[in-house]
Amino acid sequence: MNLGWESFGGIGIVAISLVYAAIGLKITYSFNNRGLIVPAGICATFVVALTPLFIYGLQQALGLWPDDSVYRDYHRYIQWHWLYMELGTLAVGISLAWKFKYPFMVMPIAATLWYMTMDISAMISGGDVDWELRSLVSLYTGLLMIGLAFWVDIRSHAKADYAFWLYLFGVIAFWGGLSMQDSNSELGKFIYLCINLLMVGIGVLLTRRVFVVFGAIGCCAYLAHLADDVFRDSWLFPIALSAIGLVIIYLGILWQKNEQLITMKARSLLPPALRKRLENH
């Protein structure tokens, strides 16, 4: 509705959000009783997604909104005062997810955690655009989300894939913060390449494609750096790049021939619960 929400005022937004939430919960229960899990999960997630709008309207109604920003800016700009909306969304999302246990309901929770990584950095910096601080907050928060996803993966492997969205937004936050790090040394950039290669390996081991996708993008970014800066106008670069490509293909052949043995040895180092989940997957 873009700016349409503003015409209702704070009380109007609160009333509309409550009516929508009541309808969403009613439909959720109806679908759940009929065994329609997917639409029930979508409707329950819709209720969670209404939470920031409700809190925004409530703050407007109580005169607690700190500036002239509007609700549609919530998904566009980084602001410290979005934190109240995000904390409320986490509380409602975790409560409803605990009750209904639909995997899709983890999506707004994971997205909100990702939003918080950016808004917390804005709060720490006093609203200033400090990219170094923001990248560090994003990196370490992403690591925490990945750790949480791994823990959820182990605990819920026999029920449903509750960890998918946590892995997705955790990797986005971590990889984004890592890629924003300003390194003027070739050693630092090479370490960046190694971390991305490690992400590819983790993705293969855990059968989580999000690690592989972002790891591959990071590797391509490093090769682009070599082409643009290190080997600019050098006849050695296409030769080296061709050699790297051939090595990757050769490693792929070796992996294919010994995949079962390598996988068994690698997974033997993992916790039994996670090993069982990967075998079932």
Coordinates of C-alpha atoms in Angstrom, one line a residue:
M1 CA 0.0 0.0 0.0
N2 CA 3.1 2.2 0.1
L3 CA 2.1 5.5 1.8
G4 CA -1.6 4.4 2.1
W5 CA -1.0 3.2 5.6
E6 CA -0.4 6.7 6.8
S7 CA -3.9 7.9 5.9
F8 CA -5.3 5.6 8.6
G9 CA -3.3 7.0 11.4
G10 CA -1.8 5.0 14.3
I11 CA -5.1 3.8 15.7
G12 CA -6.3 2.8 12.3
I13 CA -3.1 0.8 11.5
V14 CA -3.4 -1.0 14.8
A15 CA -7.0 -1.9 14.2
I16 CA -6.4 -3.2 10.6
S17 CA -3.4 -5.2 11.8
L18 CA -5.5 -6.9 14.6
V19 CA -8.3 -7.7 12.2
Y20 CA -5.9 -9.1 9.6
A21 CA -4.1 -11.2 12.3
A22 CA -7.4 -12.5 13.6
I23 CA -8.5 -13.6 10.1
G24 CA -5.0 -15.1 9.5
L25 CA -5.1 -17.1 12.7
K26 CA -8.7 -18.3 12.0
I27 CA -7.7 -19.5 8.5
T28 CA -4.5 -21.1 9.9
Y29 CA -6.5 -23.2 12.4
S30 CA -9.0 -24.1 9.6
F31 CA -6.3 -25.3 7.3
N32 CA -4.4 -27.1 10.1
N33 CA -7.5 -29.0 11.1
R34 CA -8.0 -30.2 7.5
G35 CA -4.3 -31.3 7.3
L36 CA -3.4 -28.6 4.7
I37 CA 0.0 -27.9 6.2
V38 CA 1.5 -25.7 3.5
P39 CA -1.3 -23.1 3.3
A40 CA -1.6 -23.2 7.1
G41 CA 2.1 -22.4 7.3
I42 CA 1.8 -19.5 4.9
C43 CA -1.2 -18.0 6.8
A44 CA 0.6 -18.3 10.1
T45 CA 3.7 -16.6 8.6
F46 CA 1.4 -13.8 7.3
V47 CA 0.4 -13.2 10.9
V48 CA 4.0 -12.9 12.0
A49 CA 4.7 -10.5 9.1
L50 CA 2.0 -8.2 10.4
T51 CA 3.8 -7.6 13.7
P52 CA 6.1 -4.8 12.6
L53 CA 3.2 -3.0 11.1
F54 CA 1.2 -3.3 14.3
I55 CA 4.1 -2.0 16.4
Y56 CA 4.6 0.9 14.0
G57 CA 1.0 1.8 14.3
L58 CA 1.1 1.5 18.1
Q59 CA 4.1 3.8 18.4
Q60 CA 2.4 6.3 16.1
A61 CA -0.7 6.2 18.2
L62 CA 1.2 6.7 21.5
G63 CA 3.3 9.5 20.0
L64 CA 6.5 7.5 20.5
W65 CA 7.6 7.5 16.8
P66 CA 11.0 9.4 16.8
D67 CA 11.1 10.9 13.3
D68 CA 9.2 11.4 10.0
S69 CA 10.1 8.1 8.5
V70 CA 7.2 5.8 7.4
Y71 CA 6.4 2.1 7.5
R72 CA 7.4 1.4 3.8
D73 CA 11.0 2.5 4.7
Y74 CA 11.3 -0.5 7.1
H75 CA 12.4 -2.7 4.2
R76 CA 14.5 -0.1 2.5
Y77 CA 16.6 1.9 5.0
I78 CA 18.8 1.1 8.1
Q79 CA 17.5 2.8 11.2
W80 CA 18.1 2.2 14.9
H81 CA 14.4 2.7 15.9
W82 CA 13.3 -0.3 13.7
L83 CA 14.7 -2.4 16.6
Y84 CA 11.4 -2.2 18.5
M85 CA 9.5 -3.6 15.5
E86 CA 12.1 -6.3 15.1
L87 CA 12.1 -7.4 18.7
G88 CA 8.3 -7.6 18.7
T89 CA 8.4 -9.6 15.5
L90 CA 10.9 -12.1 17.0
A91 CA 8.7 -12.5 20.1
V92 CA 5.6 -13.1 18.1
G93 CA 7.4 -15.3 15.5
I94 CA 9.0 -17.5 18.1
S95 CA 5.8 -17.9 20.0
L96 CA 3.7 -18.9 17.0
A97 CA 6.5 -21.1 15.5
W98 CA 6.7 -22.9 18.9
K99 CA 2.9 -23.5 18.8
F100 CA 2.4 -24.4 15.1
K101 CA 5.9 -25.8 14.2
Y102 CA 5.7 -25.0 10.5
P103 CA 9.1 -24.7 8.9
F104 CA 8.2 -21.7 6.8
M105 CA 7.5 -19.7 9.9
V106 CA 11.2 -19.5 10.5
M107 CA 11.6 -17.3 7.4
P108 CA 10.4 -14.0 9.0
I109 CA 12.3 -14.8 12.2
A110 CA 15.6 -15.3 10.2
A111 CA 14.9 -12.2 8.0
T112 CA 14.3 -10.2 11.2
L113 CA 17.6 -11.4 12.7
W114 CA 19.3 -10.3 9.5
Y115 CA 17.7 -6.9 9.6
M116 CA 18.8 -6.5 13.3
T117 CA 22.4 -7.0 12.3
M118 CA 22.3 -3.8 10.3
D119 CA 20.1 -1.8 12.6
I120 CA 22.2 -2.7 15.7
S121 CA 25.3 -1.4 13.9
A122 CA 23.4 1.9 13.2
M123 CA 22.5 2.2 16.8
I124 CA 26.1 1.6 18.0
S125 CA 27.5 4.2 15.5
G126 CA 24.8 6.7 16.5
G127 CA 23.3 6.7 13.1
D128 CA 26.5 7.4 11.2
V129 CA 27.4 5.3 8.2
D130 CA 30.4 3.3 9.5
W131 CA 30.8 0.6 6.9
E132 CA 33.7 -1.1 8.8
L133 CA 31.5 -1.4 11.9
R134 CA 28.5 -2.6 10.0
S135 CA 30.5 -5.2 8.1
L136 CA 31.9 -6.6 11.4
V137 CA 28.5 -6.7 13.1
S138 CA 27.1 -8.5 10.0
L139 CA 30.0 -11.0 9.9
Y140 CA 29.8 -12.0 13.5
T141 CA 26.0 -12.0 13.7
G142 CA 26.0 -14.2 10.6
L143 CA 28.3 -16.6 12.3
L144 CA 26.0 -16.8 15.3
M145 CA 23.0 -17.4 13.0
I146 CA 24.9 -20.2 11.2
G147 CA 25.7 -21.7 14.6
L148 CA 22.1 -21.5 15.6
A149 CA 21.0 -23.1 12.3
F150 CA 23.5 -25.9 12.9
W151 CA 22.1 -26.5 16.4
V152 CA 18.5 -26.5 15.1
D153 CA 19.6 -28.8 12.3
I154 CA 20.8 -31.3 14.8
R155 CA 17.8 -31.0 17.1
S156 CA 15.1 -31.2 14.4
H157 CA 16.6 -33.4 11.7
A158 CA 14.0 -36.1 12.1
K159 CA 11.0 -33.7 12.0
A160 CA 11.3 -31.0 9.4
D161 CA 13.8 -28.6 7.9
Y162 CA 13.6 -25.8 10.4
A163 CA 17.2 -24.7 9.7
F164 CA 16.8 -23.7 6.0
W165 CA 16.0 -20.1 6.5
L166 CA 18.4 -19.6 9.3
Y167 CA 21.2 -21.0 7.1
L168 CA 20.1 -18.7 4.2
F169 CA 20.1 -15.4 6.1
G170 CA 23.0 -16.4 8.3
V171 CA 25.2 -17.1 5.3
I172 CA 24.0 -13.8 3.6
A173 CA 24.9 -11.8 6.7
F174 CA 28.3 -13.6 7.2
W175 CA 29.3 -13.5 3.5
G176 CA 28.2 -9.9 3.1
G177 CA 30.2 -8.8 6.1
L178 CA 33.2 -10.8 5.0
S179 CA 33.1 -9.4 1.5
M180 CA 32.8 -5.8 2.8
Q181 CA 36.1 -6.1 4.7
D182 CA 38.7 -3.7 3.4
S183 CA 42.0 -5.5 2.8
N184 CA 44.8 -3.9 1.0
S185 CA 47.1 -7.0 1.2
E186 CA 47.1 -9.8 -1.3
L187 CA 47.4 -12.2 1.7
G188 CA 44.1 -11.0 3.1
K189 CA 42.4 -11.4 -0.3
F190 CA 43.9 -14.9 -0.6
I191 CA 42.5 -15.8 2.9
Y192 CA 39.1 -14.5 1.6
L193 CA 39.4 -17.0 -1.2
C194 CA 40.3 -19.8 1.2
I195 CA 37.2 -19.0 3.4
N196 CA 35.0 -19.1 0.3
L197 CA 36.5 -22.5 -0.7
L198 CA 35.8 -23.7 2.9
M199 CA 32.2 -22.6 2.5
V200 CA 31.9 -24.7 -0.7
G201 CA 33.2 -27.7 1.2
I202 CA 30.9 -27.1 4.2
G203 CA 28.0 -26.8 1.7
V204 CA 28.8 -30.1 0.1
L205 CA 29.3 -31.8 3.5
L206 CA 26.0 -30.5 5.0
T207 CA 24.1 -30.7 1.7
R208 CA 23.3 -26.9 2.0
R209 CA 23.5 -25.3 -1.4
V210 CA 23.5 -21.7 0.1
F211 CA 27.1 -22.2 1.2
V212 CA 28.2 -23.5 -2.2
V213 CA 26.5 -20.6 -4.1
F214 CA 27.9 -17.8 -2.0
G215 CA 31.3 -19.5 -1.8
A216 CA 31.4 -19.9 -5.5
I217 CA 30.5 -16.2 -6.0
G218 CA 33.3 -15.2 -3.6
C219 CA 35.8 -17.3 -5.5
C220 CA 34.7 -15.7 -8.8
A221 CA 35.2 -12.3 -7.1
Y222 CA 38.7 -13.2 -6.2
L223 CA 39.5 -14.3 -9.7
A224 CA 38.0 -11.0 -11.0
H225 CA 40.4 -9.2 -8.6
L226 CA 43.3 -11.1 -10.1
A227 CA 42.3 -10.3 -13.6
D228 CA 41.6 -6.6 -13.0
D229 CA 44.5 -5.7 -10.6
V230 CA 47.2 -8.3 -10.2
F231 CA 47.5 -9.6 -13.8
R232 CA 46.2 -6.5 -15.6
D233 CA 47.3 -6.8 -19.3
S234 CA 49.4 -9.8 -18.5
W235 CA 49.7 -12.8 -20.8
L236 CA 50.2 -15.0 -17.8
F237 CA 46.7 -14.6 -16.4
P238 CA 44.7 -16.5 -19.1
I239 CA 47.3 -19.3 -18.9
A240 CA 47.0 -19.4 -15.1
L241 CA 43.2 -19.2 -15.3
S242 CA 43.0 -22.1 -17.7
A243 CA 45.3 -24.1 -15.4
I244 CA 43.1 -23.4 -12.4
G245 CA 40.0 -24.5 -14.4
L246 CA 41.7 -27.8 -15.4
V247 CA 42.7 -28.4 -11.8
I248 CA 39.1 -27.8 -10.6
I249 CA 37.9 -30.3 -13.2
Y250 CA 40.5 -32.8 -12.2
L251 CA 39.6 -32.4 -8.5
G252 CA 35.9 -33.0 -9.5
I253 CA 36.9 -36.3 -11.2
L254 CA 38.8 -37.4 -8.1
W255 CA 35.8 -36.4 -5.9
Q256 CA 33.4 -38.4 -8.1
K257 CA 35.6 -41.5 -8.0
N258 CA 36.1 -41.4 -4.2
E259 CA 33.0 -39.5 -3.1
Q260 CA 31.6 -42.3 -0.9
L261 CA 34.9 -42.9 0.9
I262 CA 35.5 -39.1 1.4
T263 CA 32.0 -38.5 2.5
M264 CA 32.1 -41.4 5.0
K265 CA 35.4 -40.2 6.5
A266 CA 34.3 -36.6 6.7
R267 CA 30.9 -37.4 8.3
S268 CA 32.5 -39.7 10.8
L269 CA 33.8 -36.5 12.5
L270 CA 30.3 -35.1 12.9
P271 CA 27.9 -35.6 15.8
P272 CA 25.8 -38.8 15.4
A273 CA 22.5 -36.9 15.2
L274 CA 23.7 -34.7 12.3
R275 CA 25.4 -37.7 10.6
K276 CA 22.0 -39.5 10.7
R277 CA 20.3 -36.4 9.3
L278 CA 22.7 -36.2 6.4
E279 CA 22.4 -39.9 5.6
N280 CA 18.6 -39.6 5.5
H281 CA 18.9 -36.4 3.4

